[in-house]
Short mmCIF file of C-alpha atoms in Angstrom, two decimals:
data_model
loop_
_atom_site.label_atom_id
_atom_site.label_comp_id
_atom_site.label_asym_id
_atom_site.label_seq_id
_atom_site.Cartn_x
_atom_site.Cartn_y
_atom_site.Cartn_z
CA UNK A 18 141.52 33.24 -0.31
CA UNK A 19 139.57 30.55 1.29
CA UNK A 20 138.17 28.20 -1.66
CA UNK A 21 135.11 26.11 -0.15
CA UNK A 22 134.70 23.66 -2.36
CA UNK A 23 131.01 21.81 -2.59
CA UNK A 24 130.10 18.66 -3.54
CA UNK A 25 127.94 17.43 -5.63
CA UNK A 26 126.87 20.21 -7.69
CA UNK A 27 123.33 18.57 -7.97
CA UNK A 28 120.97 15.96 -6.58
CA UNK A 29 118.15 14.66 -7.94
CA UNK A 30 115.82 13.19 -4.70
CA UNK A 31 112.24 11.91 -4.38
CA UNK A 32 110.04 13.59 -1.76
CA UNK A 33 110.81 11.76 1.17
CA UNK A 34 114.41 10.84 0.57
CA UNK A 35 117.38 11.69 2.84
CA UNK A 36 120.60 13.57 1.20
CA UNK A 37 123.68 14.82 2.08
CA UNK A 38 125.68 18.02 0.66
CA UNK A 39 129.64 18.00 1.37
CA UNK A 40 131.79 21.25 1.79
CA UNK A 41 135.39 21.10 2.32
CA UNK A 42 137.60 24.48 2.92
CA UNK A 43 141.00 24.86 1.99
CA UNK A 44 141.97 26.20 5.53
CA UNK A 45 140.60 25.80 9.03
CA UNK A 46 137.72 28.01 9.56
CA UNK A 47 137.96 28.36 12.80
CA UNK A 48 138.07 32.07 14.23
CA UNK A 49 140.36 33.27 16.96
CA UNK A 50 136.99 33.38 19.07
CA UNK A 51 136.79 29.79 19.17
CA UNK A 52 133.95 29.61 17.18
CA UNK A 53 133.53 28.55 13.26
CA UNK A 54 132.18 30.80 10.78
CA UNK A 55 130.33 28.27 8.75
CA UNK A 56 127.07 28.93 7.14
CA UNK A 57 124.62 26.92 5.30
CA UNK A 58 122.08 28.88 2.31
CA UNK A 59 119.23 28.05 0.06
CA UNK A 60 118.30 29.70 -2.84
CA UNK A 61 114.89 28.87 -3.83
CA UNK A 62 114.01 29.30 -7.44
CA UNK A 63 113.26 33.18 -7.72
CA UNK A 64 114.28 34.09 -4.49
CA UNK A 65 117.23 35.58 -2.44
CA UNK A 66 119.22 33.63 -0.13
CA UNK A 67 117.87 32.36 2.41
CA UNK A 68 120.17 31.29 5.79
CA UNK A 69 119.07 27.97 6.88
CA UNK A 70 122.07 26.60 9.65
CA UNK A 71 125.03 29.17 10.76
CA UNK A 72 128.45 28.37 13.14
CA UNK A 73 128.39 24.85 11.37
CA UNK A 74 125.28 23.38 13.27
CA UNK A 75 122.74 25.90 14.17
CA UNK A 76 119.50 26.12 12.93
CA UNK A 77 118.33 29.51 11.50
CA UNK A 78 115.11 30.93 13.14
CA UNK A 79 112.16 29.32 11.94
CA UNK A 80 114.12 26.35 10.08
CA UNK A 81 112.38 22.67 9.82
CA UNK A 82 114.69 20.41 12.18
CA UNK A 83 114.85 17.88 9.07
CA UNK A 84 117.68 20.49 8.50
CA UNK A 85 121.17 19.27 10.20
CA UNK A 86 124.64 20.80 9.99
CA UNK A 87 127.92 18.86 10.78
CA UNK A 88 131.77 19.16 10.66
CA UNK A 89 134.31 20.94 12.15
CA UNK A 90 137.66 22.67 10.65
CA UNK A 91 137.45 22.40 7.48
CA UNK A 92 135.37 19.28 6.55
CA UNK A 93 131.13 20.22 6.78
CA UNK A 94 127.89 18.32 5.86
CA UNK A 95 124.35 19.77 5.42
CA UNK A 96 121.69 16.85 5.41
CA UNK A 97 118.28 17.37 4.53
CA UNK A 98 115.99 14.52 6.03
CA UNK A 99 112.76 13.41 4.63
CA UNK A 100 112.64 15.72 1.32
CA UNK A 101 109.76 18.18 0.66
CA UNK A 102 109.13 19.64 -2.12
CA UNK A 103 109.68 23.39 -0.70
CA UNK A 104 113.63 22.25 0.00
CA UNK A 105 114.23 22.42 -4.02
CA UNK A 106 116.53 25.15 -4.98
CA UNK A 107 120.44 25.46 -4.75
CA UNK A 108 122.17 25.56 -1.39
CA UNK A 109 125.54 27.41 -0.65
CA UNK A 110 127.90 27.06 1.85
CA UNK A 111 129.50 30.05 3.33
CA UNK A 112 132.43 30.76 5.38
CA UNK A 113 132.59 34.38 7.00
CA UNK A 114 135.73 33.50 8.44
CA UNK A 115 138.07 34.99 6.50
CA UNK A 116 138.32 37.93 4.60
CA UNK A 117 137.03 37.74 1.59
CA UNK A 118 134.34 35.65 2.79
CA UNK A 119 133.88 33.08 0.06
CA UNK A 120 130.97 30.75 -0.55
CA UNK A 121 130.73 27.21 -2.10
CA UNK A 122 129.60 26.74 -6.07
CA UNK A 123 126.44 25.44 -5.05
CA UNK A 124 124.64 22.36 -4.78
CA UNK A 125 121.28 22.08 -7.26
CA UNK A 126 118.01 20.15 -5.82
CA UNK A 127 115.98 18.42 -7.95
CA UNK A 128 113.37 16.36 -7.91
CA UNK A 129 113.60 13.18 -9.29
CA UNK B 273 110.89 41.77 11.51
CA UNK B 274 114.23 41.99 9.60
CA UNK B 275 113.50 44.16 6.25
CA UNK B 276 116.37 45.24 4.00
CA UNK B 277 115.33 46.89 0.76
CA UNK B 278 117.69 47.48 -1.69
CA UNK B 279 117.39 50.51 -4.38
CA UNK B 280 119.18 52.30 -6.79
CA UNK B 281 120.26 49.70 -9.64
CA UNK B 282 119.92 50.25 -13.39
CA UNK B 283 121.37 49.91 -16.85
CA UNK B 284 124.68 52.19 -16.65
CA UNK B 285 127.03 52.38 -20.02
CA UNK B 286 130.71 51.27 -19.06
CA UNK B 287 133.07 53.73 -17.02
CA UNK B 288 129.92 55.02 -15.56
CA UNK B 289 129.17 55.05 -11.77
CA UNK B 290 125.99 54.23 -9.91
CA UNK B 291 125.37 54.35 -5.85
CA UNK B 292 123.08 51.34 -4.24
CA UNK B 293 120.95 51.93 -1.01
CA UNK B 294 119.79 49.47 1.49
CA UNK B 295 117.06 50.70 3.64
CA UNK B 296 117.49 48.63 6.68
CA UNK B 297 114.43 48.15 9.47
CA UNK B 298 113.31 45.74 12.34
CA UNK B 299 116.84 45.45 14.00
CA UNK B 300 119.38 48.19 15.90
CA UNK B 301 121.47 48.93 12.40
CA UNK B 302 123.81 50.50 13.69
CA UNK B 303 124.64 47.46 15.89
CA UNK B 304 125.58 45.42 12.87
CA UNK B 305 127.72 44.67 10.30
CA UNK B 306 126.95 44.99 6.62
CA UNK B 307 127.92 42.94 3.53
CA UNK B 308 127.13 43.86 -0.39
CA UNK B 309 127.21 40.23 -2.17
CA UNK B 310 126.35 39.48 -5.82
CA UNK B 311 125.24 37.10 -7.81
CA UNK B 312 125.75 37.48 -12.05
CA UNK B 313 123.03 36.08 -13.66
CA UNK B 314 123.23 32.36 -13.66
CA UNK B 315 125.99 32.17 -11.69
CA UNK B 316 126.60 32.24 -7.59
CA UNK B 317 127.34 34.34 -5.20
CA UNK B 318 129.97 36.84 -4.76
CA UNK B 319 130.70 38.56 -1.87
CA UNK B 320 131.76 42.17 -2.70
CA UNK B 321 132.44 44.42 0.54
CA UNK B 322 131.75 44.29 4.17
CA UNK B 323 131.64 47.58 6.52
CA UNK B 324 131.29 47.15 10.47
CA UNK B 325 128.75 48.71 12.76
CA UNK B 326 130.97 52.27 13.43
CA UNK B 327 132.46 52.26 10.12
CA UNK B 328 135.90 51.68 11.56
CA UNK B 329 136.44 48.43 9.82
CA UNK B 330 135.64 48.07 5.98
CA UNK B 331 137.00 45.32 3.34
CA UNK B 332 136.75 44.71 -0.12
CA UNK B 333 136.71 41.57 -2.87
CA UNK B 334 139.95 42.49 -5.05
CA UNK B 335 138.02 42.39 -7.77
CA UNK B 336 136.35 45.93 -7.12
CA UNK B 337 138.94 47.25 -4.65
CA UNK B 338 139.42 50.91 -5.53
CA UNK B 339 136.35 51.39 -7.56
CA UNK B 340 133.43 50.76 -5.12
CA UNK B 341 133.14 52.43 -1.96
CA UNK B 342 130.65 50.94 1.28
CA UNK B 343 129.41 53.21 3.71
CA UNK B 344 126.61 53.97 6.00
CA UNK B 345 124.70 56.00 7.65
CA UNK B 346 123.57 54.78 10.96
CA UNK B 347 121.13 57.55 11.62
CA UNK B 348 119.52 56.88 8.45
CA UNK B 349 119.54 53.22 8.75
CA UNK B 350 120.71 53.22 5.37
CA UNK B 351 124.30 51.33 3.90
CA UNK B 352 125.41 52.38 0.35
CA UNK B 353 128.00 51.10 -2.48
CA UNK B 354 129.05 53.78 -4.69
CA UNK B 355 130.18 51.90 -7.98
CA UNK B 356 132.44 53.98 -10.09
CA UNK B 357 134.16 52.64 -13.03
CA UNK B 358 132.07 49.80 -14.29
CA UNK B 359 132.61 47.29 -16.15
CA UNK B 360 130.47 44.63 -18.31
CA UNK B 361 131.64 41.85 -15.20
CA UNK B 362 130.02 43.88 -12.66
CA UNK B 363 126.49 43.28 -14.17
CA UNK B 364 124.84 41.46 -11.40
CA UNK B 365 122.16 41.43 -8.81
CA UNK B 366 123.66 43.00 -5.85
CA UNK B 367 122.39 41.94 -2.73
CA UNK B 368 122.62 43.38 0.96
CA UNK B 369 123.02 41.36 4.06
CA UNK B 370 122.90 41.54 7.52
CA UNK B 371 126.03 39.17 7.91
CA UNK B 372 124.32 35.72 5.64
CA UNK B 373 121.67 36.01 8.03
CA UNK B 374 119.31 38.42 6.17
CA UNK B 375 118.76 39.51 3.09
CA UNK B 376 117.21 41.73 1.09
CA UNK B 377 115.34 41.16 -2.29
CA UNK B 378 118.70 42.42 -4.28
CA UNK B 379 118.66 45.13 -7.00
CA UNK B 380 119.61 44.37 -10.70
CA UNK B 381 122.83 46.43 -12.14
CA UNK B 382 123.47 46.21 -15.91
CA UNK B 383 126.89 47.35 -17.37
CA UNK B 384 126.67 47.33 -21.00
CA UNK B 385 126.69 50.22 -23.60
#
């Protein structure tokens, strides 16, 4: 299985601040297609999951562009510019790669 | 828009069974895959078993291989997860999604006698 690991498990930020959420795979996640099966989630308190970036860099439909996806292979970074307060839950990388599809251990937001 | 509405959860006594539904609308169902993922309570997510758009293709987390079963129905709109043999680790809220894209509000299944 593919094990996505996620770093840090929380951050505690100030409205306004920049941050950056890590998540490495242990194998490339690159499909036969070309194309990489790496996902970005929020959970908001409450809530189901919500998709915010997919294939790595994308941004979901209606998404703020102070949301940013990065990496390739098997190295990936989320960052989250300027902080609102609506950005505070736990966010989940997901690969959808592989069978079974496997998803980071989350990363808590917090506000300082 | 995208609506997925899960149903059929509960509190179900151990070696018991219980089927899900996940009334899908606002997208061509039937040209999508489906995914059951779960989340214990506290804890993250878990994806559980993933069915293609014609059925031909289905997979399943080892961890309820040969006791749930995915299907659909495509002229209902409608994907399923019959849960037989259950155990106090499958107490979750089970969630279905329209790959990670979408999903639905999740529906709470509690193993425990």
């Amino acid at each position: 299985d593919v094990v996505m690991t996620q770093t840090p498990p929380s951050l505690s930020v100030a409205i306004g601040q920049s941050v950056s959420i890590s998540c490495k795979s242990s194998q490339s996640l690159v499909y036969s297609d070309g194309k990489t099966y790496l996902h970005w989630l929020l959970q908001s308190p409450g809530r189901s999951p919500k998709r915010l970036i997919y294939q790595v860099s994308n941004l979901g439909s209606g998404v703020p562009d102070r949301f940013s996806g990065t990496g390739s292979q098997k190295d990936f970074t989320l960052k989250i510019s300027r902080v609102e307060a609506e950005d505070l839950g736990v966010y989940y990388c997901a690969q959808t790669t592989h069978f079974p599809y496997t998803f980071g251990a989350g990363t808590k937001l917090e506000l300082k | 828009e995208v609506q997925l509405v899960e149903s059929g959860g509960g509190l179900v006594q151990p070696g018991r069974s219980l089927k899900l539904s996940c009334l899908a609308s606002g997208f061509t169902f039937s040209n999508y895959g489906m995914n059951w993922i779960r989340q214990a309570p506290g804890k993250g997510l878990e994806w559980v078993a993933s069915i293609s758009s014609s059925s031909s293709y289905i997979y399943y987390a080892d961890t309820v291989k040969g006791r749930f079963t995915i299907s659909r129905d495509n002229a209902k709109n409608t994907l399923y997860l019959q849960m037989t043999s259950l155990r106090s680790e499958d107490t979750a809220l089970y969630y279905c999604a329209m790959g990670v894209s979408y999903w639905g509000q999740g529906v709470m299944v509690t193993v425990s006698s």
